[in-house]
Amino acid sequence: MRLSALTSRPESAPHRLQKAGLSSRIRSPIHKTIRAVASDSSLSTNLNKVVFTIPWKVHFGQSLSVSGEGEELGQWNPDKSLPLAWNQGDLWAAEIPLPSGQKVEYKYVVKDSTGVLKEWQPGSNCAVAVPTGSDDSLQIADDWHGKSRSVIFK
């Protein structure tokens, strides 16, 4: 089962999660679907939960996504990037399983209300090494201008 196949049908995710007794702190159907995929025991056990967060204020109707290496982040194609969910205080977040033990490069992008790319995050690519332990998870708190960054292992 491919991850992209599940994320293309987010409208059915809340029902599947409710039946499975799963919940998510991020209140977006796409992210709930990703959480369900991450917890599906029939998939590879070499995935670790990674949560991307970034505070950034965009114009009404615009949104943020993460684009980067690997199929999960759209292989640097903004049209296939991982959408982030807006949270109070203009904090954007997304949760996704990524292959453990790999270094992943990425950047944030701003899209307009139709999904058209408006802006790439300035500066160098961001990079993170995904933990190798099966119970490890990672929360990344980035800054749009790259001035500060924190990574929390859980």
CSV table of C-alpha atoms in Angstrom, one decimal, residues 55 71 74 85 132 153-154:
chain,number,residue,atom,x,y,z
A,55,PRO,CA,5.6,29.6,13.1
A,71,GLU,CA,8.6,10.4,-1.9
A,74,GLY,CA,7.4,15.1,-2.8
A,85,ALA,CA,-2.0,22.3,9.2
A,132,THR,CA,17.1,4.5,14.0
A,153,PHE,CA,13.7,13.2,20.5
A,154,LYS,CA,10.8,11.4,22.2
